[in-house]
Amino acid sequence: MIGSTVKALVRTMLYGWVIALGRLFKLLCRPRTPPKRPEHRPTQSGCVRVDHPALVRPDPLIYSQRYLMAQGLAVTWDNPDITLFKAGVPVDSAALEPATTYEVRARIWNNSLEAPVIHMPVRLSYLDFGIGTEPIPIGSVNIDVGVKGSADQPRFASLLWITPPTPGHYCLQVLLDPVEDLEPANNLGQENTNVVAAHSPAVFTFTLRNDTRRARQFRFEFDAYQIPTLPKCEDVKPEGAARLDIHRRERHPVPAGFSVHIAPLTPTLDADASIPITVTVEPPPGFLGRQAINVNAFHEQGFAGGVTLTCVKEV
Amino acid sequence: MAFKQYTKCIAAADWSPNRVAIILGYGALAGSTALGIVALSGRWDCWPLVPQIAAIAMVVGYCENWLYARLICLGGDVDCIGVIASISPPSPDLVFSSGSNVFDLDWDTDYSINLLLQNTPFGTLQSPAATVPPFAEQIAPYGHLIAPYADVTAIGRETPGHTAFDQATGTTSAILHAEFEGAGNYNLLQAADAALGIAIAALFACILLPFPASLILALLSLLVLILGGALANNDFGSPSDVDVPVLHTNTDANGGLGAGADVLYVQGTWVYDTLHEGWNEIHPIKIAMKVGCWKGDWNDFSCEDEDGTTPPDVILRVRKGFQVAQAEDTLANQKRPEHQWHFHPDLDGCARDVIL
């Protein structure tokens, strides 16, 4: 003990003080945010903020239209993370048969580099096709998702769904419900699509419901955004925010020649009220193929939801 | 953000109970060395630097003992699951404490949490406080973490254990203490080391250089110590640009069972802290993550409202999840361009060619 004390002190007096001076200088120069004053006393209120790197949180996510819209990005309601299968074969969510069993498979990601997701409920619901309609639970399953870059990510949550006996179009909603989450806003993904053959014009109908507690006036915006093919990593030069420019709504207008009409144009709905909305899409002469049109609804408080309508014209 | 460990634990056989003597020894050694230099040089007018050097050396001794000689290693890194019984943030005040100690020079910036270990009901104590079963230290699977350790008992230290009072249920329970380590005492050590070196330089300047070189260095030494000490006392974990996580204790009595607290997975070094009455700790916590919500029953600490059960293998899955997270291939993959996305891999990711 005496030997180690002498050694420690001699080391400090000879050169340790220089190293310490360097560390102190780095500490002084470290950018400092205004210190969050911790509560003085052991907790009496039931909650305490703990700012320490050892306390980690995962960030499970799914393609979440609301979250992406809040970042100023265009969205599609043909969710890349929600797929339906019938007897193991992928099917179009806009062409479901009544009273039929489908496997709904949700692909779940984790944006955390350090914290895995453990035993997280993934909840599946369906809604009548439209905006703001009431979700009806189907079921839930618990999954684990590894950290970003691990072999355990992404993971898939599968649930069986028997479609209602009434023919119609339905929207699927996948909600992640983790115990802890770095960003809870990216946990809700929806698959909300309809496909109509353009018998000049293509006519779509969906239900708009006011799911807020006050009367709201709604307006609609249209775009033709579809998720572009990912660039190759070696071709990607811009960093950070520049990579998202290609997903901005203003870069994906409805193509020239297509005319889109909606009725009613700016409906006002009381709380919990709903009305049918009719969208008419007239493709240009000579058009052949498929064109997706996203219809997004807004009210005074913000984004209400949307649907993706695909207009098809074949020979 | 990378986790930093500031303390080291020692074997029980290497621990010395003579803490005050060791700290005084630092002062005596440095002071006598300085006095010897003054005597050899004949410059007795430099003697005021001797007590300054001795005092700063004692601060070095205090910090080194606190960081590197007070925690006894028990069994390496361990992990456990427990519900939070209480949380103690660090005392932020340099001089005035909100507690009964008005003059409280405390550089301990660790966040402390007290965990009621899995399968232990609120209100369970450990022996000798508990005289009839159940004894907290005997409750599987983690009760052994708070039980007396043979090596510690062999050096004459007792382990009566630590308790925490839960406000909601009004119960006192035997708990496992765990600490998120702050850099307070480590930064104070850096300040003291630097100040000591400058004070020694002041002594040589007094002998070899004209006035006021030594006075300037002596004052600089004191300034470094005071400024560094003040900075160290305000280090409460690392600043973060995301919202700070919140930990919860019980908010509902729930008929004495408690409800509302967070259930945590905690991994860290298992030690015995000799500076307290006698208890085991996890110090430092290396990983902690919320894994559930306390509803009054160890059979179900899921955060879902519906009645259910928590799978018994949850700690195995959490442990494996963190092992994979820290594996070399995972860390290497995370640097690859296809994993630099932030919003969604289909949006701001990129496609990597797969070579078959």
mmCIF file of C-alpha atoms in Angstrom, chain B residues 77-195:
data_model
loop_
_atom_site.group_PDB
_atom_site.id
_atom_site.type_symbol
_atom_site.label_atom_id
_atom_site.label_comp_id
_atom_site.label_asym_id
_atom_site.label_seq_id
_atom_site.Cartn_x
_atom_site.Cartn_y
_atom_site.Cartn_z
ATOM 1 C CA ASP B 77 -19.654 -7.829 -14.326
ATOM 2 C CA VAL B 78 -23.153 -9.050 -13.528
ATOM 3 C CA ASP B 79 -26.627 -8.258 -14.739
ATOM 4 C CA CYS B 80 -30.024 -8.355 -13.160
ATOM 5 C CA ILE B 81 -33.613 -7.202 -13.416
ATOM 6 C CA GLY B 82 -35.164 -5.064 -10.721
ATOM 7 C CA VAL B 83 -37.875 -2.498 -10.101
ATOM 8 C CA ILE B 84 -36.821 0.994 -9.070
ATOM 9 C CA ALA B 85 -37.512 1.572 -5.383
ATOM 10 C CA SER B 86 -35.868 4.978 -5.246
ATOM 11 C CA ILE B 87 -33.599 7.279 -7.243
ATOM 12 C CA SER B 88 -31.031 9.754 -5.896
ATOM 13 C CA PRO B 89 -29.658 12.315 -8.334
ATOM 14 C CA PRO B 90 -26.274 13.848 -7.433
ATOM 15 C CA SER B 91 -26.162 16.792 -5.071
ATOM 16 C CA PRO B 92 -25.543 19.818 -7.305
ATOM 17 C CA ASP B 93 -24.311 22.294 -4.757
ATOM 18 C CA LEU B 94 -20.673 23.070 -4.163
ATOM 19 C CA VAL B 95 -21.211 24.674 -0.790
ATOM 20 C CA PHE B 96 -24.816 24.558 0.282
ATOM 21 C CA SER B 97 -26.614 21.270 0.279
ATOM 22 C CA SER B 98 -30.360 20.916 0.292
ATOM 23 C CA GLY B 99 -29.965 18.303 2.998
ATOM 24 C CA SER B 100 -28.958 18.743 6.612
ATOM 25 C CA ASN B 101 -25.279 19.304 5.749
ATOM 26 C CA VAL B 102 -25.074 22.990 5.058
ATOM 27 C CA PHE B 103 -21.404 22.829 4.152
ATOM 28 C CA ASP B 104 -21.208 19.898 1.759
ATOM 29 C CA LEU B 105 -18.131 19.669 -0.453
ATOM 30 C CA ASP B 106 -19.329 16.730 -2.493
ATOM 31 C CA TRP B 107 -17.818 15.907 -5.864
ATOM 32 C CA ASP B 108 -19.726 12.662 -6.223
ATOM 33 C CA THR B 109 -21.797 13.282 -9.373
ATOM 34 C CA ASP B 110 -23.103 9.721 -9.646
ATOM 35 C CA TYR B 111 -26.822 9.082 -10.133
ATOM 36 C CA SER B 112 -27.875 6.361 -7.678
ATOM 37 C CA ILE B 113 -30.780 3.999 -8.141
ATOM 38 C CA ASN B 114 -31.996 1.399 -5.691
ATOM 39 C CA LEU B 115 -33.407 -1.760 -7.236
ATOM 40 C CA LEU B 116 -35.803 -4.200 -5.653
ATOM 41 C CA LEU B 117 -34.542 -7.388 -7.288
ATOM 42 C CA GLN B 118 -36.728 -9.648 -9.387
ATOM 43 C CA ASN B 119 -39.152 -11.879 -7.431
ATOM 44 C CA THR B 120 -38.694 -9.822 -4.247
ATOM 45 C CA PRO B 121 -41.901 -8.245 -2.875
ATOM 46 C CA PHE B 122 -41.862 -4.688 -1.552
ATOM 47 C CA GLY B 123 -41.253 -4.693 2.196
ATOM 48 C CA THR B 124 -38.828 -7.638 2.178
ATOM 49 C CA LEU B 125 -35.661 -7.118 4.188
ATOM 50 C CA GLN B 126 -32.397 -9.021 4.372
ATOM 51 C CA SER B 127 -30.865 -10.484 7.501
ATOM 52 C CA PRO B 128 -30.002 -9.407 10.148
ATOM 53 C CA ALA B 129 -32.767 -6.781 9.843
ATOM 54 C CA ALA B 130 -35.127 -9.549 8.763
ATOM 55 C CA THR B 131 -35.444 -12.163 11.476
ATOM 56 C CA VAL B 132 -38.027 -14.393 9.804
ATOM 57 C CA PRO B 133 -38.247 -15.509 6.165
ATOM 58 C CA PRO B 134 -38.416 -14.419 3.473
ATOM 59 C CA PHE B 135 -34.888 -13.040 3.426
ATOM 60 C CA ALA B 136 -34.188 -10.834 0.436
ATOM 61 C CA GLU B 137 -30.698 -12.209 -0.091
ATOM 62 C CA GLN B 138 -32.099 -15.716 -0.488
ATOM 63 C CA ILE B 139 -34.672 -14.900 -3.157
ATOM 64 C CA ALA B 140 -33.686 -16.253 -6.573
ATOM 65 C CA PRO B 141 -32.418 -15.436 -9.086
ATOM 66 C CA TYR B 142 -30.565 -12.283 -7.934
ATOM 67 C CA GLY B 143 -30.751 -12.236 -4.140
ATOM 68 C CA HIS B 144 -27.141 -13.403 -3.935
ATOM 69 C CA LEU B 145 -26.070 -10.002 -5.301
ATOM 70 C CA ILE B 146 -26.916 -8.360 -1.962
ATOM 71 C CA ALA B 147 -25.695 -11.205 0.257
ATOM 72 C CA PRO B 148 -22.400 -11.024 2.204
ATOM 73 C CA TYR B 149 -19.434 -12.053 0.057
ATOM 74 C CA ALA B 150 -16.848 -14.371 1.602
ATOM 75 C CA ASP B 151 -13.802 -12.262 0.675
ATOM 76 C CA VAL B 152 -15.382 -9.170 2.223
ATOM 77 C CA THR B 153 -16.338 -10.976 5.421
ATOM 78 C CA ALA B 154 -12.789 -12.354 5.625
ATOM 79 C CA ILE B 155 -11.327 -8.828 5.903
ATOM 80 C CA GLY B 156 -13.654 -8.008 8.758
ATOM 81 C CA ARG B 157 -16.267 -5.995 6.868
ATOM 82 C CA GLU B 158 -19.942 -6.692 7.419
ATOM 83 C CA THR B 159 -22.719 -6.529 4.847
ATOM 84 C CA PRO B 160 -25.916 -5.529 6.614
ATOM 85 C CA GLY B 161 -27.132 -4.334 3.217
ATOM 86 C CA HIS B 162 -28.920 -1.250 2.000
ATOM 87 C CA THR B 163 -32.592 -0.396 2.152
ATOM 88 C CA ALA B 164 -34.838 2.004 0.315
ATOM 89 C CA PHE B 165 -38.125 3.542 1.362
ATOM 90 C CA ASP B 166 -40.880 3.488 -1.253
ATOM 91 C CA GLN B 167 -43.122 6.523 -0.849
ATOM 92 C CA ALA B 168 -46.173 5.010 -2.521
ATOM 93 C CA THR B 169 -46.391 1.803 -0.497
ATOM 94 C CA GLY B 170 -44.809 3.160 2.688
ATOM 95 C CA THR B 171 -42.521 0.122 2.806
ATOM 96 C CA THR B 172 -38.813 -0.265 3.380
ATOM 97 C CA SER B 173 -37.128 -2.972 1.348
ATOM 98 C CA ALA B 174 -33.689 -4.515 0.964
ATOM 99 C CA ILE B 175 -32.362 -3.362 -2.382
ATOM 100 C CA LEU B 176 -29.366 -3.554 -4.674
ATOM 101 C CA HIS B 177 -27.760 -0.154 -4.977
ATOM 102 C CA ALA B 178 -26.523 0.791 -8.453
ATOM 103 C CA GLU B 179 -24.758 3.897 -9.702
ATOM 104 C CA PHE B 180 -24.576 5.692 -13.024
ATOM 105 C CA GLU B 181 -21.050 7.029 -12.735
ATOM 106 C CA GLY B 182 -20.395 10.738 -13.119
ATOM 107 C CA ALA B 183 -17.009 12.333 -13.746
ATOM 108 C CA GLY B 184 -17.028 14.623 -10.699
ATOM 109 C CA ASN B 185 -14.220 13.118 -8.647
ATOM 110 C CA TYR B 186 -12.254 12.125 -11.740
ATOM 111 C CA ASN B 187 -12.279 15.713 -12.996
ATOM 112 C CA LEU B 188 -11.338 16.949 -9.522
ATOM 113 C CA LEU B 189 -8.354 14.572 -9.657
ATOM 114 C CA GLN B 190 -7.267 16.060 -12.991
ATOM 115 C CA ALA B 191 -7.525 19.542 -11.495
ATOM 116 C CA ALA B 192 -5.550 18.492 -8.398
ATOM 117 C CA ASP B 193 -2.855 16.717 -10.454
ATOM 118 C CA ALA B 194 -2.416 19.747 -12.685
ATOM 119 C CA ALA B 195 -2.393 22.109 -9.694
#
